[in-house]
Each structure stands twice: as structure tokens, then as C-alpha cells.
């Protein structure tokens, strides 16, 4: 196991610890039937499962077994350290996004009862900081897990989730918040901060 694979494993454990209480709360709310306006489709569920495989299971298989050794590649250490920085940025962004989003977070495409539009904190700069965090994670994975399958699975399998889910989420937010959300879209970037005038 390389130092960069150890960094990936440590990041994976930290990320799981960060997400655990939010996932638990979400499951409790589902049991209490607090979710409304669900837009999750069977295709969406399938794509989510594939993204989970690509960002968590496949890289762990590449690191912890020799099954995918035939697909290993070498990178300069400088790119591995860049991957470590990207992973740290991904984790920091995830923590900040969860802190500002609070109980409005959902792993699915739905709105909570009494859902509020969050536009402060990190959400004053990015509409989708959790997606930005996932993209940073996927880039870090490619630089830390030096395997064509385990390293690139996150990028390849998250892309369909992002491309299909984001338009549905945006439409749902417009339906719920109307012109307030349209104005927010004009002012604030999606996964990149919008430069220039607000």
C-alpha cells in the first residue's frame, strides 16, 4: 500500500464519519414521513449506486486487493500530493456545506417539510458546494489511487449522476421557491463561484 493510498483510506474514513449523522437523521425523517416533493427515479437510484461503487467500493478493491493490479499506473509524487490537497479541500467543503445546509440536506432528490432556501455561508458563493466537494473528491481519487479502474471510477461514474440529477434539482427548487431561486441562480454560481458583479 502506497502513502497516497493510505491518504485516500484516511480521507474515506473521515468522509464517512462526516456523512454518518446526516444519513442517520435523513433515515429517521423518512420513517417519520417528513420528505416531500420526491423526484428520485429508478434511474436516479441506479446511477447513485453506480457512483457509490465508483467513489468508494472500486477504489477500495484496487487498494486492498490485487484484483485490479493489472491496471496500475505511476504518477509523480507531486501529483499525489496535489491529490492529498484536493481531498483535504473536498472534506473541508463538505463540512462547511453540511454546517450551512443543516436539516435541509438530503441524499435524494427531495425537499424536506418546511424546507428553507439556504443562501448564506458557502451557499452565498456556490449553489451546489456538495457537488463541488464530490468533484474534488473524484479528482483526488484519480491522483491518489494509481489504478486506471480504481482511480478513474469516481470521475466516470459520478458524471452521469451530476448530468441527470442537477437539472431535476434545479427545476424542483424553482418550483418550490420561484423567482427567489431564479434570482439566486443569476447571482450565484453552481459548482464554481461566479466572478464579477453580484
PDB file of C-alpha atoms in Angstrom:
ATOM      1  CA  UNK A   1       0.000   0.000   0.000  1.00  0.00           C
ATOM      2  CA  UNK A   2       1.411   3.361  -1.033  1.00  0.00           C
ATOM      3  CA  UNK A   3       1.378   6.513   1.144  1.00  0.00           C
ATOM      4  CA  UNK A   4      -1.151   8.006  -1.263  1.00  0.00           C
ATOM      5  CA  UNK A   5      -3.462   5.024  -0.899  1.00  0.00           C
ATOM      6  CA  UNK A   6      -3.197   5.425   2.881  1.00  0.00           C
ATOM      7  CA  UNK A   7      -4.180   9.097   2.471  1.00  0.00           C
ATOM      8  CA  UNK A   8      -7.174   8.019   0.374  1.00  0.00           C
ATOM      9  CA  UNK A   9      -8.244   5.496   3.032  1.00  0.00           C
ATOM     10  CA  UNK A  10      -7.893   8.095   5.791  1.00  0.00           C
ATOM     11  CA  UNK A  11      -9.930  10.577   3.758  1.00  0.00           C
ATOM     12  CA  UNK A  12     -12.554   7.924   3.082  1.00  0.00           C
ATOM     13  CA  UNK A  13     -12.902   7.213   6.816  1.00  0.00           C
ATOM     14  CA  UNK A  14     -13.166  10.940   7.611  1.00  0.00           C
ATOM     15  CA  UNK A  15     -15.760  11.463   4.874  1.00  0.00           C
ATOM     16  CA  UNK A  16     -17.839   8.539   6.141  1.00  0.00           C
ATOM     17  CA  UNK A  17     -17.691   9.930   9.690  1.00  0.00           C
ATOM     18  CA  UNK A  18     -18.865  13.331   8.437  1.00  0.00           C
ATOM     19  CA  UNK A  19     -21.775  11.904   6.456  1.00  0.00           C
ATOM     20  CA  UNK A  20     -22.923   9.338   9.035  1.00  0.00           C
ATOM     21  CA  UNK A  21     -25.004  11.642  11.305  1.00  0.00           C
ATOM     22  CA  UNK A  22     -26.638  13.320   8.302  1.00  0.00           C
ATOM     23  CA  UNK A  23     -27.569   9.990   6.739  1.00  0.00           C
ATOM     24  CA  UNK A  24     -28.941   8.733  10.069  1.00  0.00           C
ATOM     25  CA  UNK A  25     -31.074  11.864  10.514  1.00  0.00           C
ATOM     26  CA  UNK A  26     -32.353  11.529   6.948  1.00  0.00           C
ATOM     27  CA  UNK A  27     -33.388   7.894   7.543  1.00  0.00           C
ATOM     28  CA  UNK A  28     -35.201   8.925  10.730  1.00  0.00           C
ATOM     29  CA  UNK A  29     -37.051  11.642   8.830  1.00  0.00           C
ATOM     30  CA  UNK A  30     -38.018   9.174   6.109  1.00  0.00           C
ATOM     31  CA  UNK A  31     -39.528   6.908   8.740  1.00  0.00           C
ATOM     32  CA  UNK A  32     -41.414   9.930  10.100  1.00  0.00           C
ATOM     33  CA  UNK A  33     -42.510  10.761   6.521  1.00  0.00           C
ATOM     34  CA  UNK A  34     -41.005  14.266   6.542  1.00  0.00           C
ATOM     35  CA  UNK A  35     -39.817  14.113   2.933  1.00  0.00           C
ATOM     36  CA  UNK A  36     -41.956  15.860   0.349  1.00  0.00           C
ATOM     37  CA  UNK A  37     -41.726  16.511  -3.378  1.00  0.00           C
ATOM     38  CA  UNK A  38     -39.513  13.472  -4.049  1.00  0.00           C
ATOM     39  CA  UNK A  39     -38.178  13.382  -7.609  1.00  0.00           C
ATOM     40  CA  UNK A  40     -35.986  10.319  -7.280  1.00  0.00           C
ATOM     41  CA  UNK A  41     -36.496   7.878 -10.155  1.00  0.00           C
ATOM     42  CA  UNK A  42     -35.355   4.267 -10.565  1.00  0.00           C
ATOM     43  CA  UNK A  43     -32.700   5.572 -12.987  1.00  0.00           C
ATOM     44  CA  UNK A  44     -31.558   8.073 -10.359  1.00  0.00           C
ATOM     45  CA  UNK A  45     -31.271   5.363  -7.720  1.00  0.00           C
ATOM     46  CA  UNK A  46     -29.291   3.157 -10.125  1.00  0.00           C
ATOM     47  CA  UNK A  47     -26.921   5.995 -11.027  1.00  0.00           C
ATOM     48  CA  UNK A  48     -26.431   6.835  -7.337  1.00  0.00           C
ATOM     49  CA  UNK A  49     -25.490   3.214  -6.628  1.00  0.00           C
ATOM     50  CA  UNK A  50     -23.026   3.202  -9.525  1.00  0.00           C
ATOM     51  CA  UNK A  51     -21.458   6.454  -8.287  1.00  0.00           C
ATOM     52  CA  UNK A  52     -21.140   4.919  -4.809  1.00  0.00           C
ATOM     53  CA  UNK A  53     -19.361   1.943  -6.362  1.00  0.00           C
ATOM     54  CA  UNK A  54     -17.065   4.240  -8.313  1.00  0.00           C
ATOM     55  CA  UNK A  55     -16.125   6.530  -5.445  1.00  0.00           C
ATOM     56  CA  UNK A  56     -15.995   4.069  -2.584  1.00  0.00           C
ATOM     57  CA  UNK A  57     -16.094   0.359  -3.400  1.00  0.00           C
ATOM     58  CA  UNK A  58     -13.973   0.109  -6.569  1.00  0.00           C
ATOM     59  CA  UNK A  59     -11.079   2.224  -5.212  1.00  0.00           C
ATOM     60  CA  UNK A  60     -11.114   0.174  -2.001  1.00  0.00           C
ATOM     61  CA  UNK A  61     -10.910  -3.016  -4.070  1.00  0.00           C
ATOM     62  CA  UNK A  62      -7.983  -1.516  -6.018  1.00  0.00           C
ATOM     63  CA  UNK A  63      -6.183  -0.597  -2.790  1.00  0.00           C
ATOM     64  CA  UNK A  64      -6.975  -3.576  -0.571  1.00  0.00           C
ATOM     65  CA  UNK A  65      -6.731  -6.445  -3.072  1.00  0.00           C
ATOM     66  CA  UNK A  66      -4.561  -7.415  -6.014  1.00  0.00           C
ATOM     67  CA  UNK A  67      -7.541  -7.977  -8.333  1.00  0.00           C
ATOM     68  CA  UNK A  68      -7.007  -4.743 -10.248  1.00  0.00           C
ATOM     69  CA  UNK A  69      -3.194  -4.640 -10.153  1.00  0.00           C
ATOM     70  CA  UNK A  70      -3.063  -5.166 -13.927  1.00  0.00           C
ATOM     71  CA  UNK A  71      -4.446  -1.623 -14.310  1.00  0.00           C
ATOM     72  CA  UNK A  72      -1.934   0.173 -12.052  1.00  0.00           C
ATOM     73  CA  UNK A  73      -0.159   3.294 -13.291  1.00  0.00           C
ATOM     74  CA  UNK A  74       2.567   5.538 -11.943  1.00  0.00           C
ATOM     75  CA  UNK A  75       2.333   9.254 -11.275  1.00  0.00           C
ATOM     76  CA  UNK A  76       4.928  11.675  -9.980  1.00  0.00           C
ATOM     77  CA  UNK A  77       4.746  12.179  -6.215  1.00  0.00           C
ATOM     78  CA  UNK A  78       3.920  15.846  -6.790  1.00  0.00           C
ATOM     79  CA  UNK A  79       0.589  14.811  -8.353  1.00  0.00           C
ATOM     80  CA  UNK A  80      -0.100  12.507  -5.426  1.00  0.00           C
ATOM     81  CA  UNK A  81       0.427  15.396  -3.011  1.00  0.00           C
ATOM     82  CA  UNK A  82      -1.862  17.521  -5.170  1.00  0.00           C
ATOM     83  CA  UNK A  83      -4.437  14.746  -4.777  1.00  0.00           C
ATOM     84  CA  UNK A  84      -3.991  14.937  -0.997  1.00  0.00           C
ATOM     85  CA  UNK A  85      -4.648  18.690  -1.102  1.00  0.00           C
ATOM     86  CA  UNK A  86      -7.732  18.186  -3.271  1.00  0.00           C
ATOM     87  CA  UNK A  87      -9.018  15.564  -0.842  1.00  0.00           C
ATOM     88  CA  UNK A  88      -8.485  17.926   2.096  1.00  0.00           C
ATOM     89  CA  UNK A  89     -10.346  20.632   0.175  1.00  0.00           C
ATOM     90  CA  UNK A  90     -13.156  18.211  -0.618  1.00  0.00           C
ATOM     91  CA  UNK A  91     -13.557  17.261   3.034  1.00  0.00           C
ATOM     92  CA  UNK A  92     -13.403  20.894   4.218  1.00  0.00           C
ATOM     93  CA  UNK A  93     -16.012  21.940   1.651  1.00  0.00           C
ATOM     94  CA  UNK A  94     -18.261  19.033   2.679  1.00  0.00           C
ATOM     95  CA  UNK A  95     -18.059  20.010   6.361  1.00  0.00           C
ATOM     96  CA  UNK A  96     -18.844  23.664   5.642  1.00  0.00           C
ATOM     97  CA  UNK A  97     -21.705  22.790   3.256  1.00  0.00           C
ATOM     98  CA  UNK A  98     -23.325  20.442   5.778  1.00  0.00           C
ATOM     99  CA  UNK A  99     -22.949  23.026   8.528  1.00  0.00           C
ATOM    100  CA  UNK A 100     -24.707  25.714   6.485  1.00  0.00           C
ATOM    101  CA  UNK A 101     -27.314  23.430   4.929  1.00  0.00           C
ATOM    102  CA  UNK A 102     -28.304  21.836   8.228  1.00  0.00           C
ATOM    103  CA  UNK A 103     -31.540  19.846   8.190  1.00  0.00           C
ATOM    104  CA  UNK A 104     -32.217  20.803   4.572  1.00  0.00           C
ATOM    105  CA  UNK A 105     -29.710  18.172   3.340  1.00  0.00           C
ATOM    106  CA  UNK A 106     -30.961  15.097   1.559  1.00  0.00           C
ATOM    107  CA  UNK A 107     -29.047  12.346  -0.258  1.00  0.00           C
ATOM    108  CA  UNK A 108     -32.047  12.047  -2.543  1.00  0.00           C
ATOM    109  CA  UNK A 109     -33.821  14.475  -4.858  1.00  0.00           C
ATOM    110  CA  UNK A 110     -36.484  15.744  -2.494  1.00  0.00           C
ATOM    111  CA  UNK A 111     -37.406  18.649  -0.263  1.00  0.00           C
ATOM    112  CA  UNK A 112     -37.925  18.428   3.469  1.00  0.00           C
ATOM    113  CA  UNK A 113     -41.059  19.637   5.182  1.00  0.00           C
ATOM    114  CA  UNK A 114     -40.536  23.324   5.984  1.00  0.00           C
ATOM    115  CA  UNK A 115     -37.551  23.332   3.619  1.00  0.00           C
ATOM    116  CA  UNK A 116     -35.767  26.678   3.532  1.00  0.00           C
ATOM    117  CA  UNK A 117     -33.680  28.146   0.740  1.00  0.00           C
ATOM    118  CA  UNK A 118     -30.163  28.448   2.148  1.00  0.00           C
ATOM    119  CA  UNK A 119     -28.238  31.353   0.615  1.00  0.00           C
ATOM    120  CA  UNK A 120     -25.784  32.236   3.376  1.00  0.00           C
ATOM    121  CA  UNK A 121     -22.330  30.940   4.244  1.00  0.00           C
ATOM    122  CA  UNK A 122     -20.808  28.830   1.471  1.00  0.00           C
ATOM    123  CA  UNK A 123     -24.196  28.974  -0.273  1.00  0.00           C
ATOM    124  CA  UNK A 124     -23.632  32.689  -0.882  1.00  0.00           C
ATOM    125  CA  UNK A 125     -20.798  31.645  -3.229  1.00  0.00           C
ATOM    126  CA  UNK A 126     -21.882  28.235  -4.593  1.00  0.00           C
ATOM    127  CA  UNK A 127     -25.343  26.801  -5.138  1.00  0.00           C
ATOM    128  CA  UNK A 128     -24.003  23.243  -5.091  1.00  0.00           C
ATOM    129  CA  UNK A 129     -20.963  23.043  -2.775  1.00  0.00           C
ATOM    130  CA  UNK A 130     -21.583  19.360  -2.025  1.00  0.00           C
ATOM    131  CA  UNK A 131     -21.364  18.557  -5.743  1.00  0.00           C
ATOM    132  CA  UNK A 132     -18.198  20.693  -5.895  1.00  0.00           C
ATOM    133  CA  UNK A 133     -16.869  18.628  -2.988  1.00  0.00           C
ATOM    134  CA  UNK A 134     -17.659  15.391  -4.838  1.00  0.00           C
ATOM    135  CA  UNK A 135     -15.832  16.611  -7.960  1.00  0.00           C
ATOM    136  CA  UNK A 136     -12.780  17.473  -5.844  1.00  0.00           C
ATOM    137  CA  UNK A 137     -13.012  14.003  -4.295  1.00  0.00           C
ATOM    138  CA  UNK A 138     -13.126  12.325  -7.707  1.00  0.00           C
ATOM    139  CA  UNK A 139     -10.094  14.294  -8.927  1.00  0.00           C
ATOM    140  CA  UNK A 140      -8.242  13.444  -5.711  1.00  0.00           C
ATOM    141  CA  UNK A 141      -9.145   9.776  -6.162  1.00  0.00           C
ATOM    142  CA  UNK A 142      -7.558   9.733  -9.630  1.00  0.00           C
ATOM    143  CA  UNK A 143      -4.356  11.233  -8.205  1.00  0.00           C
ATOM    144  CA  UNK A 144      -4.192   9.078  -5.059  1.00  0.00           C
ATOM    145  CA  UNK A 145      -5.324   5.665  -6.320  1.00  0.00           C
ATOM    146  CA  UNK A 146      -2.874   4.928  -9.122  1.00  0.00           C
ATOM    147  CA  UNK A 147      -5.058   2.475 -10.954  1.00  0.00           C
ATOM    148  CA  UNK A 148      -6.914   3.040 -14.224  1.00  0.00           C
ATOM    149  CA  UNK A 149     -10.040   1.402 -12.831  1.00  0.00           C
ATOM    150  CA  UNK A 150      -9.947   2.323  -9.136  1.00  0.00           C
ATOM    151  CA  UNK A 151      -8.596   5.801  -9.738  1.00  0.00           C
ATOM    152  CA  UNK A 152     -10.904   6.878 -12.534  1.00  0.00           C
ATOM    153  CA  UNK A 153     -14.107   5.076 -11.485  1.00  0.00           C
ATOM    154  CA  UNK A 154     -15.265   8.030  -9.410  1.00  0.00           C
ATOM    155  CA  UNK A 155     -14.980  10.534 -12.249  1.00  0.00           C
ATOM    156  CA  UNK A 156     -16.616   8.237 -14.779  1.00  0.00           C
ATOM    157  CA  UNK A 157     -19.483   7.049 -12.597  1.00  0.00           C
ATOM    158  CA  UNK A 158     -20.324  10.363 -10.890  1.00  0.00           C
ATOM    159  CA  UNK A 159     -20.632  12.257 -14.192  1.00  0.00           C
ATOM    160  CA  UNK A 160     -23.996  10.658 -15.165  1.00  0.00           C
ATOM    161  CA  UNK A 161     -25.381  11.423 -11.680  1.00  0.00           C
ATOM    162  CA  UNK A 162     -24.352  15.043 -11.970  1.00  0.00           C
ATOM    163  CA  UNK A 163     -25.685  15.487 -15.519  1.00  0.00           C
ATOM    164  CA  UNK A 164     -29.073  13.888 -14.820  1.00  0.00           C
ATOM    165  CA  UNK A 165     -29.705  14.938 -11.222  1.00  0.00           C
ATOM    166  CA  UNK A 166     -28.709  18.590 -11.270  1.00  0.00           C
ATOM    167  CA  UNK A 167     -31.377  19.738 -13.784  1.00  0.00           C
ATOM    168  CA  UNK A 168     -34.067  17.917 -11.778  1.00  0.00           C
ATOM    169  CA  UNK A 169     -32.897  19.539  -8.530  1.00  0.00           C
ATOM    170  CA  UNK A 170     -32.780  22.992 -10.122  1.00  0.00           C
ATOM    171  CA  UNK A 171     -36.314  22.580 -11.548  1.00  0.00           C
ATOM    172  CA  UNK A 172     -37.579  21.406  -8.153  1.00  0.00           C
ATOM    173  CA  UNK A 173     -36.060  24.431  -6.423  1.00  0.00           C
ATOM    174  CA  UNK A 174     -37.598  26.796  -8.984  1.00  0.00           C
ATOM    175  CA  UNK A 175     -40.968  25.121  -8.494  1.00  0.00           C
ATOM    176  CA  UNK A 176     -40.664  25.488  -4.713  1.00  0.00           C
ATOM    177  CA  UNK A 177     -39.073  28.946  -4.438  1.00  0.00           C
ATOM    178  CA  UNK A 178     -39.947  30.579  -7.780  1.00  0.00           C
ATOM    179  CA  UNK A 179     -38.386  33.959  -8.561  1.00  0.00           C
ATOM    180  CA  UNK A 180     -36.381  33.912  -5.337  1.00  0.00           C
ATOM    181  CA  UNK A 181     -34.467  30.895  -6.620  1.00  0.00           C
ATOM    182  CA  UNK A 182     -34.218  32.291 -10.166  1.00  0.00           C
ATOM    183  CA  UNK A 183     -32.592  35.419  -8.729  1.00  0.00           C
ATOM    184  CA  UNK A 184     -30.264  33.235  -6.665  1.00  0.00           C
ATOM    185  CA  UNK A 185     -29.239  31.350  -9.844  1.00  0.00           C
ATOM    186  CA  UNK A 186     -28.452  34.666 -11.566  1.00  0.00           C
ATOM    187  CA  UNK A 187     -26.266  35.801  -8.654  1.00  0.00           C
ATOM    188  CA  UNK A 188     -24.507  32.621  -7.510  1.00  0.00           C
ATOM    189  CA  UNK A 189     -22.516  30.026  -9.457  1.00  0.00           C
ATOM    190  CA  UNK A 190     -23.223  26.294  -9.350  1.00  0.00           C
ATOM    191  CA  UNK A 191     -20.006  24.426  -8.527  1.00  0.00           C
ATOM    192  CA  UNK A 192     -17.704  27.346  -9.351  1.00  0.00           C
ATOM    193  CA  UNK A 193     -18.010  30.784  -7.762  1.00  0.00           C
ATOM    194  CA  UNK A 194     -19.389  33.371 -10.140  1.00  0.00           C
ATOM    195  CA  UNK A 195     -16.793  36.049 -10.756  1.00  0.00           C
ATOM    196  CA  UNK A 196     -17.721  39.659 -11.326  1.00  0.00           C
ATOM    197  CA  UNK A 197     -20.724  41.594 -10.110  1.00  0.00           C
ATOM    198  CA  UNK A 198     -23.335  40.007  -7.860  1.00  0.00           C
TER     199      UNK A 198
END
